[in-house]
PDB file of C-alpha atoms in Angstrom:
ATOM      1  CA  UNK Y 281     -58.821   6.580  99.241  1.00 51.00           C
ATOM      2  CA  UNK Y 282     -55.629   6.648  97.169  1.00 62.00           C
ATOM      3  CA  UNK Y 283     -53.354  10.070  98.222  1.00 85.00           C
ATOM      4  CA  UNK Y 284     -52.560  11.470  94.589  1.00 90.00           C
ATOM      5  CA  UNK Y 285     -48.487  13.064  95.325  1.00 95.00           C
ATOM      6  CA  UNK Y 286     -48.329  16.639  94.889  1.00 96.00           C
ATOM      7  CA  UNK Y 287     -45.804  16.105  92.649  1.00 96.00           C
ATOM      8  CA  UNK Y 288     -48.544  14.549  90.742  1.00 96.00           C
ATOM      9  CA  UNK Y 289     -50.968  17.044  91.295  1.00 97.00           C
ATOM     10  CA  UNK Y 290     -48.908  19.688  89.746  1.00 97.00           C
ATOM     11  CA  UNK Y 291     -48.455  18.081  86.643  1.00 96.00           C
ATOM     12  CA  UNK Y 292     -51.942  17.615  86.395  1.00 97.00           C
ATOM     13  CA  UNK Y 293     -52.475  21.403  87.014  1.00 98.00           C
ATOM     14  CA  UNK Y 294     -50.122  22.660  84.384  1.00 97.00           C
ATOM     15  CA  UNK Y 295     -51.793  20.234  82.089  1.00 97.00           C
ATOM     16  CA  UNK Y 296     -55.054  21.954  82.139  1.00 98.00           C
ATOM     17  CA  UNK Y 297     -53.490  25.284  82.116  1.00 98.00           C
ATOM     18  CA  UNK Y 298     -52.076  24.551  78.939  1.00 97.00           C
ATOM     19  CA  UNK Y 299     -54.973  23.466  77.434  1.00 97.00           C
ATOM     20  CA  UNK Y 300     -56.583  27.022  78.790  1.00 98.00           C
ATOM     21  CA  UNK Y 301     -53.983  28.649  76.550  1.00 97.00           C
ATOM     22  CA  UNK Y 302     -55.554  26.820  73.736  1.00 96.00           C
ATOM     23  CA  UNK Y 303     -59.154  27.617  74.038  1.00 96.00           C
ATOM     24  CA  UNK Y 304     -60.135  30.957  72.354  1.00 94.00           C
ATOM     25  CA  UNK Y 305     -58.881  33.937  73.838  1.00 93.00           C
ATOM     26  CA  UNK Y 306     -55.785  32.021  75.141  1.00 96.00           C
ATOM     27  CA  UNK Y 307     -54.369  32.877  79.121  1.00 96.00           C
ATOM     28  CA  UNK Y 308     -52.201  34.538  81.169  1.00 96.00           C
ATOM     29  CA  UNK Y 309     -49.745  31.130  81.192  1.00 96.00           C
ATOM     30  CA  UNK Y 310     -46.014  32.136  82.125  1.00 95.00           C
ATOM     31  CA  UNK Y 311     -47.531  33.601  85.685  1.00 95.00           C
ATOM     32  CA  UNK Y 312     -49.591  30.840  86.205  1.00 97.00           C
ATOM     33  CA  UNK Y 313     -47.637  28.191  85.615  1.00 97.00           C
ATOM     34  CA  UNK Y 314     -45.073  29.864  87.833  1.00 97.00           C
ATOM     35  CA  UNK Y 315     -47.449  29.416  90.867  1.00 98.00           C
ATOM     36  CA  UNK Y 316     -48.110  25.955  90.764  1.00 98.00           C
ATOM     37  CA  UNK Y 317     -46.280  24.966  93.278  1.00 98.00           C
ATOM     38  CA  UNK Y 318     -47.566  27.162  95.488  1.00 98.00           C
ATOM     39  CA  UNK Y 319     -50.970  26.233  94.937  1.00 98.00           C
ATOM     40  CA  UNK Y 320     -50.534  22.813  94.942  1.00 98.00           C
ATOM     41  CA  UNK Y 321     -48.979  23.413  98.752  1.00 98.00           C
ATOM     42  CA  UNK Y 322     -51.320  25.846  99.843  1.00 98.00           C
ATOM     43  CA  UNK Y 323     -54.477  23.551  98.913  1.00 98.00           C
ATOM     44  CA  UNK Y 324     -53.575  20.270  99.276  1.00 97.00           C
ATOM     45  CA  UNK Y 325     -51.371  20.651 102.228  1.00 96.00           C
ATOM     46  CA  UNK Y 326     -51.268  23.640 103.999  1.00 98.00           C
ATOM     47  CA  UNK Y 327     -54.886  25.346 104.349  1.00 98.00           C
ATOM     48  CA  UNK Y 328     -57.905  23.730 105.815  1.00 97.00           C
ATOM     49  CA  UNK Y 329     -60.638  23.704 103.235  1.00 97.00           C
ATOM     50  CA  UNK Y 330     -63.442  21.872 102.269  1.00 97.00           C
ATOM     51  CA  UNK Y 331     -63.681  21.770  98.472  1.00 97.00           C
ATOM     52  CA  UNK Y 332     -67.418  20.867  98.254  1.00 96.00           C
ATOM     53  CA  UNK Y 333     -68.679  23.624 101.141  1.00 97.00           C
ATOM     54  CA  UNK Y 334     -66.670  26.902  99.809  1.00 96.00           C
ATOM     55  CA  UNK Y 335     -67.917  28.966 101.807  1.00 95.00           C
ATOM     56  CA  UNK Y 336     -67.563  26.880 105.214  1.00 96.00           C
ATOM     57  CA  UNK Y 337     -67.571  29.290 108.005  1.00 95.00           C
ATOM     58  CA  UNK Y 338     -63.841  27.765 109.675  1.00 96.00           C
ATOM     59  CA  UNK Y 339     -62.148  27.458 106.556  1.00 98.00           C
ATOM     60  CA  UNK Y 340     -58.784  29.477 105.325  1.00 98.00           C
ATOM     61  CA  UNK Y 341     -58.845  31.722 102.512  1.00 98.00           C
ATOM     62  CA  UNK Y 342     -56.454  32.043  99.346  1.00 98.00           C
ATOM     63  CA  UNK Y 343     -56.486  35.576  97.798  1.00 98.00           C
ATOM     64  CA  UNK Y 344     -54.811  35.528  94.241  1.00 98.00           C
ATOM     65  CA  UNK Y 345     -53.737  39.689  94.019  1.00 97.00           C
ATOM     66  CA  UNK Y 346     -52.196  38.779  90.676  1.00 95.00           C
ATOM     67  CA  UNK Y 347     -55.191  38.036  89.485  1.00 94.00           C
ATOM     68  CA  UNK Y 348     -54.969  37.739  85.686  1.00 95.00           C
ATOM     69  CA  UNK Y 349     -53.092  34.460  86.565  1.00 96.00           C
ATOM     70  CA  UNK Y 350     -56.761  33.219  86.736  1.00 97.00           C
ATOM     71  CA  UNK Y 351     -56.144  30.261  84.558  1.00 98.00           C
ATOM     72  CA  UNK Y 352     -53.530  29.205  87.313  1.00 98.00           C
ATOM     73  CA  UNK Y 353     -55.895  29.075  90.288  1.00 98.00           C
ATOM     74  CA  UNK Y 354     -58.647  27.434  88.675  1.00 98.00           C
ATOM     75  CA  UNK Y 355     -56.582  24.511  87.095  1.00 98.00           C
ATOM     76  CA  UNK Y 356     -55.528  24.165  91.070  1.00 98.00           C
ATOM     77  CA  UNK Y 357     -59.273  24.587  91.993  1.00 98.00           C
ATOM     78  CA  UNK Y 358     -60.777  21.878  89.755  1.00 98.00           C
ATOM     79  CA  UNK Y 359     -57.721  19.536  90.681  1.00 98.00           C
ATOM     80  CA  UNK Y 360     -58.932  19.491  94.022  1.00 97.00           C
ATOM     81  CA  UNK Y 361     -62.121  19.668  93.590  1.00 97.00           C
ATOM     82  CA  UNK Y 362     -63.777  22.709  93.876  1.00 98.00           C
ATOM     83  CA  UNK Y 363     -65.117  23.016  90.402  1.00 98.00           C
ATOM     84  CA  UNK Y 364     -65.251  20.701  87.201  1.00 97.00           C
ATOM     85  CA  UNK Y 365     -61.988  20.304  85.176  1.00 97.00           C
ATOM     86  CA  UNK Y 366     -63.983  19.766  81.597  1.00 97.00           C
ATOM     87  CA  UNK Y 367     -66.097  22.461  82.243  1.00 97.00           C
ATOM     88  CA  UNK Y 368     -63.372  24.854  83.203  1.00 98.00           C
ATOM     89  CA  UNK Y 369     -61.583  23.935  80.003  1.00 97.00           C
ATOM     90  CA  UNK Y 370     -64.980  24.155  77.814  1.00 97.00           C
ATOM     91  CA  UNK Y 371     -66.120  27.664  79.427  1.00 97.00           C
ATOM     92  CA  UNK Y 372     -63.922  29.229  80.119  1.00 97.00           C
ATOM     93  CA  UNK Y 373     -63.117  33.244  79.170  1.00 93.00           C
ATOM     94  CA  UNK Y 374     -66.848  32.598  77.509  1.00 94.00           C
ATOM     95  CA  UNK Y 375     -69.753  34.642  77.290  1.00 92.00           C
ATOM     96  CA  UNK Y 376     -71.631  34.762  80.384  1.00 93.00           C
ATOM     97  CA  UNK Y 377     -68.912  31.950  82.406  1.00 96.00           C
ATOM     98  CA  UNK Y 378     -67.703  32.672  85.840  1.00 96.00           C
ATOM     99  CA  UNK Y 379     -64.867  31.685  84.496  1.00 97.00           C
ATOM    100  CA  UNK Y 380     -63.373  34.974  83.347  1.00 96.00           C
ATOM    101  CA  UNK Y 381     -59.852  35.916  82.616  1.00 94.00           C
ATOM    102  CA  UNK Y 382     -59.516  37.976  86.010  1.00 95.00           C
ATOM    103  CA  UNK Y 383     -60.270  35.871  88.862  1.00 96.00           C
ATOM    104  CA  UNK Y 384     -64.067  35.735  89.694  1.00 95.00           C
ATOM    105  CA  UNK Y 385     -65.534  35.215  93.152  1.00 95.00           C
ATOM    106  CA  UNK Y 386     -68.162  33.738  91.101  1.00 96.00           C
ATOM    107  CA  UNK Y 387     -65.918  30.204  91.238  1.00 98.00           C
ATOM    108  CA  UNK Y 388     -66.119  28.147  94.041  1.00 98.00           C
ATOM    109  CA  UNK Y 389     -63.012  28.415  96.400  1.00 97.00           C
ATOM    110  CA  UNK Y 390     -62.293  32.268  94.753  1.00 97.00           C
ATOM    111  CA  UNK Y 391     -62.490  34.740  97.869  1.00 95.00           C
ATOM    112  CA  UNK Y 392     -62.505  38.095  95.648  1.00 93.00           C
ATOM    113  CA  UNK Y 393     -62.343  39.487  92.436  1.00 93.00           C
ATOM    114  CA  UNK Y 394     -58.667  40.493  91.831  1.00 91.00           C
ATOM    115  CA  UNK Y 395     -56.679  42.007  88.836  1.00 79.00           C
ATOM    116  CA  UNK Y 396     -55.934  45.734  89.888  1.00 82.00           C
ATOM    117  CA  UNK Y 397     -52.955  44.469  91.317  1.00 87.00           C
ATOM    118  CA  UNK Y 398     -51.775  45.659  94.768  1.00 87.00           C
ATOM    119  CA  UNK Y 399     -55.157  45.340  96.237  1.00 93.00           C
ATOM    120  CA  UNK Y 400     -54.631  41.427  97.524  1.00 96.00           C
ATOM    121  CA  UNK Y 401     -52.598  42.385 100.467  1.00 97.00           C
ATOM    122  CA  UNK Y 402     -54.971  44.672 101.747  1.00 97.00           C
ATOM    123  CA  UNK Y 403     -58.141  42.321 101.239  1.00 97.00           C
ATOM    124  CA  UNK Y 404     -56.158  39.799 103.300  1.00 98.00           C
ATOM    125  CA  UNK Y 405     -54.878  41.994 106.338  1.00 98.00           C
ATOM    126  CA  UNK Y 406     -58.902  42.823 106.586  1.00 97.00           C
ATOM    127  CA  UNK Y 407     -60.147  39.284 105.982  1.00 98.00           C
ATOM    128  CA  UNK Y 408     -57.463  38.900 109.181  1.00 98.00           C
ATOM    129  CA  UNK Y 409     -58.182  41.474 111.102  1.00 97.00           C
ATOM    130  CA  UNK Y 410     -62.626  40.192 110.381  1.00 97.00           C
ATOM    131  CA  UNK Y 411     -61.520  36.704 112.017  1.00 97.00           C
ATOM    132  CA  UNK Y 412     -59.770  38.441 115.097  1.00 96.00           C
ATOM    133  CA  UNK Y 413     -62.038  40.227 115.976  1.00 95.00           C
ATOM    134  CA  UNK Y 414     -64.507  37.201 115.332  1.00 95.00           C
ATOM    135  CA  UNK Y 415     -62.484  35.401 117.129  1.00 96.00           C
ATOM    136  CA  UNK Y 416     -61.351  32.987 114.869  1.00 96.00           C
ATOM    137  CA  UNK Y 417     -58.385  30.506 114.214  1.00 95.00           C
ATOM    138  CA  UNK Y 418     -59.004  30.874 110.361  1.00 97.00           C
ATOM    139  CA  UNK Y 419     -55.849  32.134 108.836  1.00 98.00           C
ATOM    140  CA  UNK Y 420     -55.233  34.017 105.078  1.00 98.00           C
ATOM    141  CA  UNK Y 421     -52.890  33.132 102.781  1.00 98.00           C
ATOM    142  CA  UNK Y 422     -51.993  36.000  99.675  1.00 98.00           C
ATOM    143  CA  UNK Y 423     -50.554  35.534  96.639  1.00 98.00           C
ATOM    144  CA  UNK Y 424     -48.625  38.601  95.147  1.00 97.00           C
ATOM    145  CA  UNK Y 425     -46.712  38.997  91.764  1.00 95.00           C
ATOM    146  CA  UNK Y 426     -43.305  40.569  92.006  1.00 95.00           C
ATOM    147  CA  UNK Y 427     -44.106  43.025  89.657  1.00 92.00           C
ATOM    148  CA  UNK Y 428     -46.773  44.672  92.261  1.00 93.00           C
ATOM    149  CA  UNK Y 429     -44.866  44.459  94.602  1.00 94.00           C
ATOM    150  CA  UNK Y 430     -43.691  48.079  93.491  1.00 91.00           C
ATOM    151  CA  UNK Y 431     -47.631  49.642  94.328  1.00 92.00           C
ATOM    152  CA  UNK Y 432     -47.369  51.146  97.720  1.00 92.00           C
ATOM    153  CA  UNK Y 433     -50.827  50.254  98.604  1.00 94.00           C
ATOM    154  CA  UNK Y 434     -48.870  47.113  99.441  1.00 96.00           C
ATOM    155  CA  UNK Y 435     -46.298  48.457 101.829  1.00 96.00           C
ATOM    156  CA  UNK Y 436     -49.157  50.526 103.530  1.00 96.00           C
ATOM    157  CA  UNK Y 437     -51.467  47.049 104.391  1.00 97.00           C
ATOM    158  CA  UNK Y 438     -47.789  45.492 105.454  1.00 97.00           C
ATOM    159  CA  UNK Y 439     -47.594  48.115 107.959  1.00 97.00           C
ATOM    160  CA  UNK Y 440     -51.054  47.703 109.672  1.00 97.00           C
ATOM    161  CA  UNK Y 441     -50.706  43.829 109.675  1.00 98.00           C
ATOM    162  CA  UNK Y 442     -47.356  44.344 111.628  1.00 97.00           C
ATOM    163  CA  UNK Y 443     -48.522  46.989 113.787  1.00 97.00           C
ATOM    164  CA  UNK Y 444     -51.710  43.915 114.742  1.00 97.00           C
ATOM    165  CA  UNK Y 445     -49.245  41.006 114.969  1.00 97.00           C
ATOM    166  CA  UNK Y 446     -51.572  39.353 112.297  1.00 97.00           C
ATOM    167  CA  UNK Y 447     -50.250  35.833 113.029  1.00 96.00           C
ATOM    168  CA  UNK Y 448     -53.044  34.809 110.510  1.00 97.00           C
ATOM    169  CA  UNK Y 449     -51.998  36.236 107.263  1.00 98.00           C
ATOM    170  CA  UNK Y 450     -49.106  34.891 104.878  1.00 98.00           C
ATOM    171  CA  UNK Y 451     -48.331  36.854 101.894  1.00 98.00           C
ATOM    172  CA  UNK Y 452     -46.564  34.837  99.135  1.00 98.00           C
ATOM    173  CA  UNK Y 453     -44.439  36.922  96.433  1.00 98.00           C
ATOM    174  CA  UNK Y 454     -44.672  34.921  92.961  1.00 97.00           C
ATOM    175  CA  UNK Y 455     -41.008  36.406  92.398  1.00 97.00           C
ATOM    176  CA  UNK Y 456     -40.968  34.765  88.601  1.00 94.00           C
ATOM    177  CA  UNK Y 457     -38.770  37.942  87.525  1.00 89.00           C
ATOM    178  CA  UNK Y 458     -41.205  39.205  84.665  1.00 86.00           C
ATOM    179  CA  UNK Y 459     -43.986  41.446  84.236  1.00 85.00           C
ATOM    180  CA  UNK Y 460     -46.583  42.581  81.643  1.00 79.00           C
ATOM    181  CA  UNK Y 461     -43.764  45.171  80.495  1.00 80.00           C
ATOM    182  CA  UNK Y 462     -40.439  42.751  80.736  1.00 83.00           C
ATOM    183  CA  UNK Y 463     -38.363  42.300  83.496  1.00 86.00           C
ATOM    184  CA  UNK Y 464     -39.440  43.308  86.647  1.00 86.00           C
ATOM    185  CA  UNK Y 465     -35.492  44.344  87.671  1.00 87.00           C
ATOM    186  CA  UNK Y 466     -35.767  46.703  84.758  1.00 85.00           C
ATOM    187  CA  UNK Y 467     -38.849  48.590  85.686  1.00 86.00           C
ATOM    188  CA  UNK Y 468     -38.648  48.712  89.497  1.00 85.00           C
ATOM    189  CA  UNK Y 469     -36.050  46.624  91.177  1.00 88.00           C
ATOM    190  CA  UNK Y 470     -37.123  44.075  93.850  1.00 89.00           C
ATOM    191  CA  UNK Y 471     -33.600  43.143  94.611  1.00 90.00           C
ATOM    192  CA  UNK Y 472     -33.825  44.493  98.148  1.00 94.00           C
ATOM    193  CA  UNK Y 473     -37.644  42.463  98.350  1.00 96.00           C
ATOM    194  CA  UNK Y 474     -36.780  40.259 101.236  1.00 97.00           C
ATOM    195  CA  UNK Y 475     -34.731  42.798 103.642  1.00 97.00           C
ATOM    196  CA  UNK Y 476     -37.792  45.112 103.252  1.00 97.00           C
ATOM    197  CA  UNK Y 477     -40.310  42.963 104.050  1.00 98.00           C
ATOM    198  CA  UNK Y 478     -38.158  41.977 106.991  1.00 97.00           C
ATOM    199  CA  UNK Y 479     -37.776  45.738 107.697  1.00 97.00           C
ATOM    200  CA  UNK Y 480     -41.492  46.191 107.626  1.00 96.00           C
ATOM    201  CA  UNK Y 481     -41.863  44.001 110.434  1.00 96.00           C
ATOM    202  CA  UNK Y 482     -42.920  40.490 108.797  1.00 97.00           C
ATOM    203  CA  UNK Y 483     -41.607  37.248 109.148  1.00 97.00           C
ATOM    204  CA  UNK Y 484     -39.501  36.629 106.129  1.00 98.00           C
ATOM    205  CA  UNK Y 485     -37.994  33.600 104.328  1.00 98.00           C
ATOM    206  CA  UNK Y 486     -36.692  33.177 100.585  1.00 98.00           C
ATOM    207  CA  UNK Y 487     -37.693  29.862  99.139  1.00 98.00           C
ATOM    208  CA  UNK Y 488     -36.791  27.717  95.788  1.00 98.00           C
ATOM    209  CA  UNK Y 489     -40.572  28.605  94.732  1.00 98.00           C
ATOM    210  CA  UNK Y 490     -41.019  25.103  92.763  1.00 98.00           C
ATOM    211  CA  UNK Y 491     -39.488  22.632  95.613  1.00 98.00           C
ATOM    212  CA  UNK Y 492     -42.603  21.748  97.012  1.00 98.00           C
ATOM    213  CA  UNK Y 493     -40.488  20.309 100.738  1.00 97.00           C
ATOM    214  CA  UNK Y 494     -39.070  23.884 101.160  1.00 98.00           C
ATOM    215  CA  UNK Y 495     -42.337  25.591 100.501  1.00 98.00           C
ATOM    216  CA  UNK Y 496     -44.411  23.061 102.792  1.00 97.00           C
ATOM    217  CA  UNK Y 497     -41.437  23.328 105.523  1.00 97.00           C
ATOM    218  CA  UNK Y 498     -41.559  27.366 105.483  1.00 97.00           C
ATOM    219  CA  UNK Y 499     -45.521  27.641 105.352  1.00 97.00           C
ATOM    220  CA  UNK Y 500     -45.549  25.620 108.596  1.00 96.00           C
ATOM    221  CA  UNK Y 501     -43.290  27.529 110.740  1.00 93.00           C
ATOM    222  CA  UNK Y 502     -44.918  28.793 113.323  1.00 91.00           C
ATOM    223  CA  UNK Y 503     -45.105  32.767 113.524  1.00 89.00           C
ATOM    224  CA  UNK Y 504     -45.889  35.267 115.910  1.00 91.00           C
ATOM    225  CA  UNK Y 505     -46.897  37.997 113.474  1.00 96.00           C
ATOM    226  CA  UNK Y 506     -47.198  38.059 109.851  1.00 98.00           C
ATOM    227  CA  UNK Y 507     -45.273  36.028 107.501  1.00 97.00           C
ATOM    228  CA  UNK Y 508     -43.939  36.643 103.821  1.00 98.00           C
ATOM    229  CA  UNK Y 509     -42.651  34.338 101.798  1.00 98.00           C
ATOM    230  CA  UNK Y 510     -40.439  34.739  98.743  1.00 98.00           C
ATOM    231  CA  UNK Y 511     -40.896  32.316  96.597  1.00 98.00           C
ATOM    232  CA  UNK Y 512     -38.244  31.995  94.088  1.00 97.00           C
ATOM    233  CA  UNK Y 513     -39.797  30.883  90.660  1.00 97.00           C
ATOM    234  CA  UNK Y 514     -39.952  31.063  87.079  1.00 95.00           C
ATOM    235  CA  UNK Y 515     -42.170  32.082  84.185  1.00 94.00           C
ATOM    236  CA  UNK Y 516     -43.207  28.875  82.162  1.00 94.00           C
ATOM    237  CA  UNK Y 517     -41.583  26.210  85.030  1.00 95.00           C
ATOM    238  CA  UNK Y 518     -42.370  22.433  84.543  1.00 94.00           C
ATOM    239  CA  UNK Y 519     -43.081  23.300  80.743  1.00 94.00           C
ATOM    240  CA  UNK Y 520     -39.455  22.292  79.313  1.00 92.00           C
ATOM    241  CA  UNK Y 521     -40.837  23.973  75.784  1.00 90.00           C
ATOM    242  CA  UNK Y 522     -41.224  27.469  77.269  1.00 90.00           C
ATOM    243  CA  UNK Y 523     -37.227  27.160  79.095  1.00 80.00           C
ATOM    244  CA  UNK Y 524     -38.676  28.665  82.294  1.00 77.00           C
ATOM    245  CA  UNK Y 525     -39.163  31.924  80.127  1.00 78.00           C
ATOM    246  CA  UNK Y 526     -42.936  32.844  79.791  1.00 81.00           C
ATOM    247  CA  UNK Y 527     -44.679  33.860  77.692  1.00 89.00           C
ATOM    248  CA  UNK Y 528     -46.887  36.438  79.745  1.00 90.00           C
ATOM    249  CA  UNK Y 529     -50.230  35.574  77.548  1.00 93.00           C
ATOM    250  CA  UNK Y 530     -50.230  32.947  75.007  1.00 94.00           C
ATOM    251  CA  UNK Y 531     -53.020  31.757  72.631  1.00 96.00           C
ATOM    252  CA  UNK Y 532     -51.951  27.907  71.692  1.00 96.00           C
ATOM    253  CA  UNK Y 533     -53.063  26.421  68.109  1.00 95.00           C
ATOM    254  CA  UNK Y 534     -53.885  22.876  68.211  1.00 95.00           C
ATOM    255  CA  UNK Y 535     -50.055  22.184  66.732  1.00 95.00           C
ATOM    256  CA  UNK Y 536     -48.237  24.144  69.877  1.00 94.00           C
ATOM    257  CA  UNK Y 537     -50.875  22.506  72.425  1.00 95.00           C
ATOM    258  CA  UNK Y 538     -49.762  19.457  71.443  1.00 95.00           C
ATOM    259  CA  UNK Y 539     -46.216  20.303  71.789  1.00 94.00           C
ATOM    260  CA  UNK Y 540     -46.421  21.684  75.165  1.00 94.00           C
ATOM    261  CA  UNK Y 541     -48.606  18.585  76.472  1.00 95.00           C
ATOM    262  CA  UNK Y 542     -45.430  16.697  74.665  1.00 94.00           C
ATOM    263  CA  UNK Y 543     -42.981  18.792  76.284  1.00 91.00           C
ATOM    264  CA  UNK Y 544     -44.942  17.966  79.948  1.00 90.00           C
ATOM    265  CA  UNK Y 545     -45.040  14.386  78.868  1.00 85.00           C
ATOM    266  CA  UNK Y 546     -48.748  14.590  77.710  1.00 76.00           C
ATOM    267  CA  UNK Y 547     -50.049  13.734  74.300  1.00 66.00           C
ATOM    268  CA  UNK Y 548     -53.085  15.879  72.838  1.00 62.00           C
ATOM    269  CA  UNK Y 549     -56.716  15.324  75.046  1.00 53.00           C
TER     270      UNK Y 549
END
């Protein structure tokens, strides 16, 4: 079987998130086309899934806390293979389609409804703790916004997976710099996001979020305790229309779809 690269892959993925910004109700896009890198890592090199048995007992889980960047994970999801890529596109946000704009554990390879943000970090020191206990190599991988990053429900889940040396949870920060509201350093700073993590007792290394070597090289490390990544990325990447910008939400007419596809080096589907 040919290996597609990831490089590849990610294009791929931003393709059909772009054409989720141009069904009805439009997406979340700058925040999930931020994370593609990070997906494209996590699932097609990092975590040990099986695409077509979700639920397999030994696999690792992906949380998404910033959960409204739905369209994000299941673009990643249907390119490898957990769900169908047409049928994503045709259904989704629709009435009665698992495919809602807030991540849905009704989609294959979707571990829990998320979208209250600051809740992912503590679903993931559990789901670590579960497998402990269980006695189980299965590890947890969270994805967090920046932006959340200022809910202390957060710091208080850091703290217990410290105090239990959870070696099997990995908390990714989607640092794009921008939030619902505007810039994330003008709300509630994160300038000081790596030394506290550090200073909370996890594992901590600042990454260029879209070089896909770095991001393979740190998620491999091994660790002793719990790890945080900081993943340095932007709102929009790989989309040269959108300047690494945003927007937050964007509904596309058939005219700026075809543009962005253009812009990615696609022409309209």
């Amino acid at each position: 079987m040919v290996q597609v690269p990831l490089e590849e892959r990610a294009r791929r993925i931003r393709r059909t998130i772009l054409r989720l910004a141009a069904t009805p109700v439009g997406c979340h896009l700058g925040g999930s086309l931020s994370m593609v890198e990070l997906l494209v890592v996590l699932l097609g090199r990092v975590m040990n899934v099986r695409p077509q048995e979700p639920r397999w007992e030994e696999r690792d889980s992906l949380i998404l806390s910033k959960g409204h960047a739905a369209a994000g994970l299941y673009a990643a999801l249907a390119e490898f293979g957990f769900i169908d890529a047409e049928e994503l596109v045709q259904r989704y946000n629709a009435e009665g389609s698992p495919y809602t704009g807030h991540v849905s554990a009704a989609v294959p390879g979707v571990e829990f409804p998320t979208g209250s943000l600051g809740h992912g970090v503590g679903l993931g020191v559990g789901m670590a703790l579960g497998h402990r206990l269980r006695q189980r190599a299965n590890r947890v991988f969270v994805i967090c916004g920046d932006g959340e990053m200022g809910e202390g429900s957060n710091w208080e889940a850091l703290q217990i997976a410290a105090q239990h040396k959870l070696s099997g949870l990995t908390v990714l920060v989607d640092r794009n710099g921008g939030q619902n509201d505007g810039p994330t350093e003008s709300i509630l700073s994160q300038a000081a996001l790596v030394q506290r993590l550090s200073a909370f007792g996890l594992g901590t290394v600042e990454v260029d979020g879209h070089d896909l070597d770095a991001l393979a090289s740190a998620l491999e490390a091994p660790a002793e305790g719990p790890r945080a990544i900081v993943a340095n990325t932007k709102k929009g990447a790989g989309v040269p229309m959108l300047r690494g910008k945003g927007p937050h939400y964007a509904t596309f007419n058939p005219e700026q779809l075809k543009r962005a596809l253009a812009s990615l080096g696609e022409v309209t589907p």
